[in-house]
XYZ file of C-alpha atoms in Angstrom:
642
model
C -9.811 35.076 -29.338
C -8.231 37.106 -26.533
C -8.167 35.273 -23.205
C -9.500 37.220 -20.249
C -7.398 37.406 -17.070
C -10.040 35.467 -15.158
C -10.200 32.707 -17.762
C -6.411 32.540 -17.900
C -6.271 32.217 -14.109
C -8.778 29.373 -14.113
C -6.836 27.515 -16.797
C -3.497 27.889 -15.033
C -4.963 26.830 -11.720
C -6.629 23.881 -13.428
C -3.315 22.650 -14.701
C -1.570 23.387 -11.436
C -4.210 21.361 -9.628
C -2.760 18.362 -11.388
C 0.471 18.606 -9.456
C 0.980 16.064 -6.687
C 1.652 16.712 -3.112
C 4.055 14.562 -1.201
C 5.116 14.064 2.399
C 7.052 15.503 5.122
C 9.353 18.425 5.174
C 8.148 21.983 5.008
C 7.679 24.518 2.251
C 5.084 24.848 -0.511
C 4.820 26.208 -4.017
C 6.011 29.788 -4.033
C 3.016 32.113 -4.038
C 5.223 34.802 -5.582
C 6.115 32.547 -8.496
C 2.501 31.578 -9.053
C 1.346 35.177 -8.830
C 3.874 36.203 -11.458
C 2.206 33.852 -13.916
C -1.321 34.866 -13.052
C -0.532 38.590 -13.220
C 0.490 38.599 -16.907
C -1.459 41.182 -18.920
C -4.414 39.715 -20.759
C -3.181 40.748 -24.194
C 0.121 38.936 -23.670
C -1.198 35.977 -21.757
C -0.424 32.691 -23.508
C -2.501 29.832 -22.179
C -1.002 26.787 -20.465
C -1.387 23.658 -22.567
C 0.340 20.944 -20.536
C 1.987 20.141 -17.223
C 4.635 17.523 -16.495
C 6.930 16.528 -13.664
C 10.595 17.478 -13.735
C 12.742 14.784 -12.175
C 15.039 15.477 -9.252
C 18.502 13.912 -8.901
C 19.195 11.265 -6.293
C 20.420 12.869 -3.042
C 24.176 13.383 -3.006
C 25.075 14.658 0.491
C 24.764 13.038 3.925
C 22.228 15.673 4.989
C 20.031 14.997 1.950
C 20.313 11.224 2.286
C 19.313 11.385 5.963
C 15.966 13.124 5.454
C 13.061 13.494 3.050
C 13.981 15.663 0.090
C 11.863 17.028 -2.744
C 13.891 18.659 -5.502
C 11.362 18.049 -8.255
C 9.118 20.514 -10.050
C 5.982 20.811 -12.126
C 6.758 22.139 -15.600
C 3.990 24.142 -17.266
C 4.154 24.657 -21.041
C 2.263 27.607 -22.571
C 0.674 28.072 -25.971
C 3.550 30.282 -27.127
C 6.077 27.518 -26.422
C 7.480 29.024 -23.223
C 7.843 26.967 -20.063
C 7.919 27.649 -16.365
C 8.817 25.383 -13.456
C 7.042 25.389 -10.113
C 8.989 23.784 -7.291
C 7.346 21.014 -5.290
C 7.792 20.574 -1.576
C 6.208 18.623 1.223
C 4.658 19.039 4.661
C 4.313 16.721 7.659
C 1.074 16.343 9.583
C 2.889 14.637 12.456
C 5.711 12.295 13.364
C 4.867 9.094 15.189
C 5.455 9.452 18.901
C 4.260 13.075 18.835
C 1.630 14.194 21.314
C -1.355 15.091 19.103
C -4.844 16.455 19.920
C -7.445 13.820 20.799
C -10.425 16.110 20.163
C -11.394 16.012 23.832
C -9.098 18.744 25.077
C -6.256 16.326 25.729
C -3.366 14.679 23.908
C -2.663 11.190 22.611
C 0.377 9.441 21.159
C 0.482 9.367 17.354
C 0.880 5.769 16.256
C 0.259 4.509 19.786
C -0.634 0.880 20.501
C -3.630 -0.376 22.505
C -4.765 -3.772 23.759
C -8.181 -5.357 23.227
C -9.603 -3.338 26.154
C -8.334 -0.025 24.780
C -5.512 0.296 27.312
C -2.118 1.619 26.129
C 0.499 -1.096 25.589
C 3.637 -0.041 27.432
C 7.246 -0.702 26.467
C 8.786 -2.506 29.469
C 12.326 -1.898 28.171
C 12.037 1.903 28.325
C 13.831 3.750 31.142
C 10.563 5.484 32.078
C 6.976 4.283 31.405
C 6.421 4.797 27.680
C 3.595 3.706 25.395
C 4.699 1.733 22.368
C 4.274 3.696 19.139
C 4.890 2.668 15.565
C 7.719 3.765 13.304
C 5.869 2.313 10.300
C 2.884 4.347 9.078
C 1.588 2.784 5.898
C -1.827 2.725 4.154
C -3.384 6.184 4.039
C -6.687 7.559 2.657
C -7.684 11.217 2.426
C -11.419 11.736 2.010
C -14.256 14.214 2.376
C -17.712 13.612 3.826
C -19.153 16.680 2.174
C -20.899 19.477 4.045
C -20.367 18.533 7.688
C -19.691 20.699 10.709
C -16.758 19.842 12.990
C -15.668 21.632 16.161
C -12.352 23.508 15.934
C -12.306 23.405 12.115
C -12.206 26.892 10.624
C -11.987 25.881 6.977
C -13.246 22.716 5.289
C -13.369 19.601 7.449
C -11.666 16.684 5.710
C -10.544 13.343 7.073
C -7.784 10.835 6.626
C -7.388 7.250 7.754
C -3.845 6.068 8.441
C -2.739 2.618 9.550
C 0.474 1.503 11.196
C 2.017 -1.694 9.910
C 4.282 -2.595 12.840
C 6.998 -1.209 15.085
C 10.556 -2.221 14.308
C 12.118 -2.372 17.762
C 11.564 -1.640 21.428
C 13.540 0.911 23.456
C 16.204 -1.714 24.100
C 16.596 -2.347 20.382
C 15.068 -5.839 20.275
C 12.967 -6.919 17.286
C 9.228 -6.171 17.642
C 8.011 -7.040 14.139
C 4.482 -8.496 14.251
C 4.409 -8.603 18.042
C 1.889 -5.782 18.539
C -1.677 -5.347 17.212
C -1.674 -2.824 14.355
C -3.510 0.442 15.137
C -5.605 2.446 12.670
C -6.491 6.091 13.265
C -8.936 8.602 11.799
C -7.490 12.096 11.425
C -9.755 15.140 11.399
C -8.061 17.812 9.306
C -8.736 21.513 8.826
C -8.363 22.362 5.111
C -7.603 26.019 4.468
C -10.166 27.250 1.931
C -7.659 29.520 0.193
C -4.469 27.462 0.092
C -5.573 23.858 0.622
C -3.122 23.502 3.522
C -4.068 20.768 5.987
C -3.772 20.952 9.769
C -4.414 18.121 12.228
C -7.312 18.897 14.576
C -8.114 15.482 16.030
C -6.521 12.028 16.162
C -8.867 9.122 16.927
C -7.747 5.492 17.251
C -10.364 3.182 15.753
C -11.758 0.441 17.997
C -10.803 -2.973 16.532
C -12.360 -5.074 19.283
C -14.968 -6.754 17.054
C -12.205 -7.655 14.583
C -10.182 -9.253 17.396
C -7.419 -6.761 16.698
C -5.472 -6.238 13.491
C -2.432 -8.060 12.137
C 0.323 -6.270 10.123
C -1.814 -3.726 8.271
C 0.210 -2.773 5.208
C -1.080 -1.001 2.080
C -4.568 0.443 1.664
C -6.910 2.030 -0.848
C -9.905 4.340 -0.834
C -13.011 2.502 -1.970
C -15.289 4.027 -4.633
C -17.870 4.422 -1.854
C -15.484 6.515 0.266
C -14.257 4.029 2.875
C -10.728 2.957 3.791
C -9.862 -0.584 2.694
C -7.072 -1.889 4.865
C -5.079 -5.137 4.696
C -3.542 -7.873 6.818
C -0.456 -9.366 5.160
C 1.712 -12.412 5.906
C -1.183 -14.362 7.366
C 0.096 -16.525 10.252
C 0.480 -20.202 9.328
C -2.226 -21.900 11.372
C -0.499 -25.293 11.031
C 2.593 -24.046 12.894
C 1.069 -21.611 15.333
C 2.199 -23.457 18.471
C 5.840 -22.668 17.663
C 5.311 -19.151 16.375
C 6.906 -16.903 19.021
C 5.980 -13.768 17.076
C 2.291 -14.691 17.080
C 2.421 -15.678 20.748
C 3.798 -12.226 21.595
C 1.064 -10.621 19.467
C -1.568 -12.555 21.414
C 0.025 -11.715 24.754
C 0.222 -7.988 23.992
C -3.317 -7.881 22.615
C -5.171 -10.205 25.004
C -2.770 -10.688 27.908
C -2.680 -14.387 27.013
C -0.317 -15.894 24.425
C -2.812 -18.650 23.515
C -5.940 -16.557 23.003
C -5.409 -15.150 19.482
C -6.816 -17.323 16.688
C -4.674 -17.296 13.510
C -7.752 -17.717 11.297
C -9.000 -14.304 12.439
C -6.074 -12.649 10.601
C -5.158 -12.344 6.930
C -8.385 -10.623 5.853
C -9.680 -7.205 4.719
C -10.595 -4.613 7.382
C -12.756 -1.716 6.189
C -12.966 1.614 8.062
C -16.095 3.755 7.737
C -15.406 7.340 8.810
C -18.075 9.193 10.800
C -18.760 12.914 10.565
C -17.484 13.459 14.113
C -14.022 12.152 13.210
C -14.465 8.696 14.699
C -14.459 5.496 12.696
C -16.135 2.105 12.603
C -14.203 -0.997 11.562
C -15.608 -4.095 9.845
C -13.442 -7.064 8.878
C -14.384 -9.003 5.720
C -13.513 -12.716 5.796
C -14.653 -13.808 2.322
C -11.915 -12.374 0.052
C -9.476 -15.202 0.683
C -6.966 -15.536 3.494
C -3.767 -14.508 1.735
C -0.949 -12.011 2.241
C -3.103 -8.985 1.449
C -0.867 -6.055 0.503
C -3.716 -3.905 -0.685
C -6.772 -4.337 -2.846
C -8.219 -2.219 -5.639
C -11.950 -2.030 -6.279
C -12.854 -1.359 -9.901
C -15.281 1.414 -10.956
C -18.204 -1.051 -10.980
C -17.874 -1.115 -7.155
C -17.999 -4.936 -7.228
C -14.816 -6.260 -8.825
C -11.714 -6.450 -6.637
C -8.154 -7.237 -7.775
C -5.799 -8.323 -5.015
C -2.048 -8.456 -4.639
C -0.501 -11.262 -2.625
C 2.793 -10.265 -0.995
C 4.297 -13.721 -0.708
C 6.690 -16.207 -2.241
C 4.411 -18.624 -4.101
C 1.760 -15.918 -4.208
C -1.169 -15.809 -6.589
C -3.292 -13.301 -8.447
C -6.809 -13.223 -6.984
C -10.111 -11.727 -8.122
C -13.251 -11.159 -6.063
C -16.654 -10.199 -7.473
C -19.045 -8.936 -4.805
C -22.719 -9.850 -4.953
C -23.742 -6.207 -4.515
C -22.050 -2.883 -5.320
C -20.279 -1.158 -2.421
C -20.576 -4.257 -0.232
C -17.698 -6.689 0.325
C -19.610 -8.908 2.748
C -20.433 -11.569 0.136
C -19.130 -12.613 -3.252
C -17.222 -15.033 -5.453
C -13.472 -15.616 -5.195
C -11.293 -16.583 -8.179
C -7.611 -17.426 -8.631
C -5.677 -16.937 -11.860
C -4.260 -19.787 -13.881
C -1.224 -18.255 -15.511
C 0.164 -19.385 -18.870
C 3.548 -17.957 -19.753
C 4.300 -17.120 -23.368
C 7.448 -19.210 -23.931
C 10.702 -17.446 -24.673
C 9.171 -13.944 -24.581
C 10.679 -11.079 -22.527
C 12.328 -13.410 -20.038
C 14.711 -10.602 -19.019
C 11.785 -8.190 -18.551
C 9.528 -10.176 -16.257
C 7.833 -12.358 -18.889
C 4.484 -12.183 -20.671
C 1.475 -14.104 -19.388
C -2.082 -14.988 -20.339
C -4.622 -15.260 -17.537
C -7.565 -17.608 -17.078
C -9.686 -17.787 -13.945
C -10.693 -20.602 -11.637
C -13.625 -20.200 -9.277
C -12.537 -20.949 -5.727
C -15.980 -20.488 -4.260
C -18.746 -18.201 -3.119
C -19.105 -17.158 0.517
C -20.359 -14.548 2.912
C -18.131 -12.913 5.472
C -20.366 -14.132 8.277
C -20.134 -17.799 7.303
C -16.336 -17.722 6.966
C -16.044 -15.869 10.267
C -18.162 -18.621 11.863
C -15.815 -21.271 10.444
C -12.779 -19.343 11.685
C -14.291 -19.125 15.153
C -14.659 -22.885 15.584
C -12.059 -24.617 13.393
C -8.359 -25.279 13.813
C -5.865 -26.197 11.109
C -6.091 -29.850 12.165
C -9.795 -29.780 11.282
C -9.070 -28.598 7.738
C -5.760 -29.844 6.343
C -2.938 -32.302 6.857
C 0.473 -30.956 5.834
C 3.717 -32.825 5.172
C 7.082 -31.158 4.553
C 8.617 -34.265 2.963
C 7.117 -36.507 0.320
C 4.730 -38.917 2.087
C 4.711 -41.272 -0.920
C 0.927 -41.140 -0.740
C -1.134 -40.297 -3.836
C -3.875 -38.785 -1.681
C -1.551 -35.833 -0.970
C -0.927 -33.013 -3.474
C 2.478 -31.356 -3.863
C 2.356 -27.531 -3.739
C 4.739 -24.614 -3.409
C 4.233 -22.750 -0.148
C 6.400 -19.890 1.100
C 9.249 -20.812 -1.206
C 9.314 -24.474 -0.178
C 7.521 -27.625 -1.230
C 4.742 -29.116 0.858
C 2.296 -31.968 0.440
C -1.294 -31.341 1.519
C -4.477 -33.361 1.979
C -7.769 -31.698 2.938
C -10.294 -33.242 5.260
C -13.632 -34.367 3.772
C -16.357 -31.724 3.965
C -13.842 -28.932 4.607
C -13.731 -27.555 1.047
C -15.187 -24.141 1.859
C -13.067 -23.723 4.977
C -10.001 -24.709 2.966
C -10.807 -22.317 0.136
C -11.300 -19.268 2.344
C -9.100 -19.980 5.395
C -6.244 -21.982 3.812
C -6.350 -20.194 0.470
C -2.613 -20.421 -0.242
C -2.757 -24.199 0.134
C -6.156 -24.804 -1.494
C -5.787 -22.618 -4.606
C -2.949 -24.595 -6.250
C -4.794 -27.893 -5.719
C -7.662 -26.647 -7.925
C -5.363 -25.397 -10.688
C -4.402 -21.905 -9.565
C -0.895 -20.677 -10.315
C 0.811 -19.711 -7.066
C 4.261 -18.796 -8.323
C 4.599 -15.034 -8.058
C 7.091 -13.433 -5.680
C 6.280 -10.254 -3.764
C 3.146 -9.219 -5.694
C 2.321 -5.972 -3.902
C 0.337 -2.826 -4.758
C -2.605 -2.705 -7.176
C -4.244 0.264 -8.894
C -6.408 0.959 -11.945
C -6.404 3.255 -14.950
C -10.154 3.341 -15.494
C -10.160 5.265 -18.787
C -7.923 2.751 -20.529
C -9.244 -0.248 -18.539
C -5.757 -1.255 -17.428
C -4.755 -2.482 -13.994
C -1.240 -2.077 -12.642
C 0.512 -4.359 -10.161
C 3.886 -3.957 -8.480
C 6.131 -7.015 -8.345
C 8.660 -5.852 -5.806
C 11.124 -8.670 -6.481
C 11.175 -11.023 -9.456
C 13.054 -13.997 -8.046
C 12.672 -17.216 -6.056
C 9.416 -18.863 -7.185
C 9.445 -16.881 -10.452
C 13.012 -17.706 -11.449
C 14.077 -20.920 -9.704
C 12.679 -23.200 -12.421
C 10.364 -25.025 -10.008
C 7.030 -23.495 -11.018
C 4.917 -22.645 -14.054
C 6.652 -19.253 -14.230
C 10.259 -19.240 -15.397
C 11.807 -15.835 -16.047
C 15.186 -14.247 -15.433
C 15.596 -12.882 -11.925
C 15.262 -9.110 -11.569
C 16.023 -8.248 -7.964
C 14.840 -4.674 -8.581
C 11.390 -5.864 -9.713
C 8.914 -4.330 -12.146
C 5.399 -2.927 -12.563
C 3.037 -5.035 -14.677
C 0.098 -3.862 -16.754
C -3.086 -5.950 -16.916
C -5.718 -5.226 -19.606
C -9.236 -5.576 -18.164
C -12.160 -6.977 -20.152
C -15.742 -8.135 -19.846
C -17.422 -11.199 -21.313
C -15.015 -13.617 -19.607
C -15.721 -17.151 -18.422
C -13.992 -19.209 -15.778
C -12.325 -22.505 -16.674
C -15.535 -24.364 -15.828
C -17.293 -22.369 -18.553
C -19.355 -20.198 -16.230
C -19.638 -16.464 -16.927
C -17.704 -14.091 -14.669
C -20.109 -11.302 -13.773
C -17.711 -8.402 -14.326
C -16.477 -6.069 -17.051
C -13.108 -5.674 -15.268
C -11.396 -9.050 -15.494
C -7.604 -9.195 -16.096
C -6.804 -11.266 -19.196
C -3.095 -10.626 -19.795
C -0.033 -9.531 -17.852
C 3.286 -8.006 -18.939
C 5.767 -5.518 -17.544
C 5.223 -1.847 -18.376
C 8.004 -0.545 -20.601
C 10.011 1.956 -18.563
C 9.004 0.421 -15.233
C 11.424 -2.485 -15.037
C 14.254 -2.211 -12.513
C 17.875 -2.521 -13.585
C 20.150 -4.581 -11.372
C 23.816 -3.591 -11.238
C 26.523 -6.195 -11.646
C 28.411 -4.530 -8.794
C 27.221 -1.823 -6.363
C 27.914 1.777 -7.290
C 30.118 4.169 -5.306
C 27.352 4.800 -2.726
C 26.261 1.188 -2.392
C 23.206 1.062 -4.669
C 22.680 -2.406 -6.122
C 20.221 -1.156 -8.751
C 20.420 1.791 -11.139
C 19.170 4.887 -9.275
C 17.634 6.343 -12.446
C 15.127 3.496 -12.687
C 12.619 2.120 -10.217
C 13.776 -0.526 -7.758
C 11.398 -2.757 -5.801
C 8.062 -1.025 -6.502
C 5.549 -1.438 -3.697
C 2.881 1.275 -3.257
C 1.343 2.322 -6.571
C -1.554 4.667 -7.290
C -2.931 6.124 -10.529
C -4.188 9.671 -11.101
C -6.838 9.844 -13.816
C -6.483 13.607 -14.174
C -2.695 13.599 -14.455
C -2.579 10.358 -16.465
C 0.226 9.483 -14.093
C 1.151 6.320 -12.233
C 2.864 7.061 -8.927
C 5.265 4.400 -7.664
C 6.744 4.194 -4.166
C 9.713 1.953 -3.434
C 10.422 -0.581 -0.695
C 13.900 -1.337 -1.895
C 16.717 -3.471 -0.658
C 18.647 -2.230 -3.678
C 18.508 1.587 -3.393
C 20.275 3.340 -0.512
C 17.394 5.837 -0.473
C 13.904 4.813 -1.509
C 12.203 7.074 -4.022
C 8.723 8.119 -5.089
C 8.299 8.257 -8.873
C 5.778 9.729 -11.311
C 5.325 7.854 -14.612
C 3.226 9.409 -17.377
C 1.441 6.508 -19.060
C 0.969 8.407 -22.333
C 4.563 9.456 -23.040
C 6.507 7.072 -20.777
C 8.267 9.879 -18.916
C 9.632 8.734 -15.547
C 10.354 11.414 -12.941
C 11.786 11.009 -9.448
C 9.788 13.400 -7.262
C 10.778 12.497 -3.703
C 13.559 10.769 -1.790
C 12.992 9.175 1.634
C 15.542 9.061 4.450
C 18.103 6.290 3.955
C 16.708 2.934 5.017
C 13.112 4.203 4.979
C 10.350 2.821 2.788
C 8.007 5.057 0.773
C 4.502 4.216 2.019
C 0.965 5.562 2.351
C 0.731 6.619 -1.278
C -2.568 8.076 -2.496
C -3.256 10.303 -5.505
C -6.197 12.622 -4.760
C -7.475 14.507 -7.798
C -10.042 16.724 -6.085
C -11.106 17.529 -2.548
C -12.862 20.894 -2.335
C -10.916 22.166 -5.350
C -7.464 20.952 -4.281
C -5.306 18.037 -5.363
C -2.954 16.008 -3.197
C -0.555 13.134 -3.227
C -0.445 11.691 0.247
C 2.767 9.939 1.210
C 4.433 8.627 4.347
C 7.718 6.985 5.117
C 8.492 4.230 7.603
C 11.479 2.790 9.528
C 14.164 5.418 8.738
C 17.669 4.109 9.311
C 16.717 0.472 8.769
C 20.298 -0.296 7.810
C 20.845 -3.286 5.522
C 24.206 -5.008 5.494
C 25.797 -4.797 2.059
C 23.545 -1.906 0.979
C 24.219 0.847 3.524
C 27.761 -0.124 4.516
C 29.333 2.816 2.681
C 27.014 5.494 4.083
C 25.932 4.264 7.503
C 28.759 5.854 9.485
C 27.960 9.326 8.130
C 24.168 8.973 8.107
C 23.376 7.142 11.335
C 23.934 10.116 13.697
C 21.832 12.386 11.443
C 18.954 9.892 11.223
C 19.046 9.265 14.985
C 18.831 12.999 15.652
C 15.935 13.601 13.281
C 13.783 10.566 14.035
C 13.965 9.738 17.748
C 16.873 7.340 17.347
C 15.130 5.606 14.411
C 11.930 5.040 16.372
C 9.800 7.691 14.642
C 8.483 8.227 11.115
C 6.271 10.733 9.320
C 2.749 11.113 7.957
C 2.363 13.956 5.469
C 1.521 15.347 2.056
C 2.374 17.928 -0.585
C -0.023 20.833 -0.431
C -3.007 20.882 -2.754
C -3.318 23.422 -5.528
C -6.542 25.197 -6.577
C -8.660 23.749 -9.341
C -10.442 25.856 -11.971
C -13.727 27.560 -11.223
C -16.657 26.497 -13.379
C -16.568 28.225 -16.757
């Protein structure tokens, strides 16, 4: 059958819509190149049958290493066997520190910090009065609210939520990690109806007063019900809070009082609901366990949640909500991990998973406990063996502790001291740097990034004993229904992880000695995976790096059907690839959202060979290393209905 020009165009555009879209530098797919394909005569028009990513090389010049580069392409294969490449490129929406529109006729600082009363937090070390702003944009969700009308939007109004993990340093250069309350902003974007290009129209900082501010918001995901699910990682240790100078500074900057912040208010799951006017409402959920939340992934049932735990002696946690699209109440589980002995020790190991019920709770009741209890009310902790059988030995933060919980404090312990309580009931807390989570719904497989496989996984002191892989790996987790917890009670979910093993092709390769540039891991394989997201349409797992082993961090595309790994973006040296989101369809366009954070975060032993050449270039481009970018690769049209 002869294909009509219109049908051919729809098919090509449908395939092209599967291309991703990445962050930050300028340029889009050549309209001339695309037009040349679409303009082929109907009689000679072979149809496109597949599309795949073409990998780019690692950057090789100082200029390329000092900025974001995209040298990758989308390769389209036609029915007659011919192929054509379409170059990918990326666009910024803004750089942190920019003056951006506030939607009220004025300007505001992108990534700017505010105290509990909504007043800008100023950097006292700056030569002139300057509001603190973040150099670390992270979790990022693009979404549509459907047919809404927004002032100053000429095309389609769409929205994004972006959060800022921390700021690295003040104007003087002193460390500021964790010392400021993390901001979250809603972006109102104007989507061009013809090209899919996005333009920032309004930047709105979300009020976090009811949540008592936010602590180190890292990765994020878009919920199935179209809200932004944030995170608070590295929960402050409530048993040592009096000596925690970082937390005191956080409290002082947020409340004006270094004693006012309560550690039990942090380490939870904030959720942002976007309003049609480009504002947002924030709700913090306290019942998903107080752990080092990197990001969470809600399964298609809108009830089951799998959670990473970015810690040494971290665990794998599962939450099953009472109601769909509502995280305010549910049941929390921790995995008991059984390693298959002698199997794949050099590839991260192979594990079977059983589940232990930690407890059921509502957010309100755990919030009420957090409001009134201190660590002394809940747990007694010893850092040396008390020679007392009433204490239980656990691994905590890479060290051994002995803990004893106060009578009647079981629920408070389970949900506010989760890292200490979970191992005492049989949970395996032995993972190291368990970070991003995503799901392949068609195959019922979850994916989890283990940024580093070391310390509690390789030191021989826990239930997990594998060979260290400093470059980490991505694990696959088959998901099944009909499961029971170890007490014999049914788990009310069809999306329960039952097994865990590294994905072939997604295991990092450490180098015995650094290469000529300084890389400690092979640049043609992933190193230290962190952000991961899956595209159902492209059958592709996208992996962003937070590597202490690659001079430049990369963003990768991994086709789960053929195992093809393609490097599609390189971040500035020292910068982490963050804010990853694969968006299959918004108003007929596809996107991959991607940020970077802390450019020029030079690591001794990694950047020694390149720092002298790169440092002046990075300083020039990114406000002396104090600015980073929020961006995307432009969406491509999807096919019209046949």
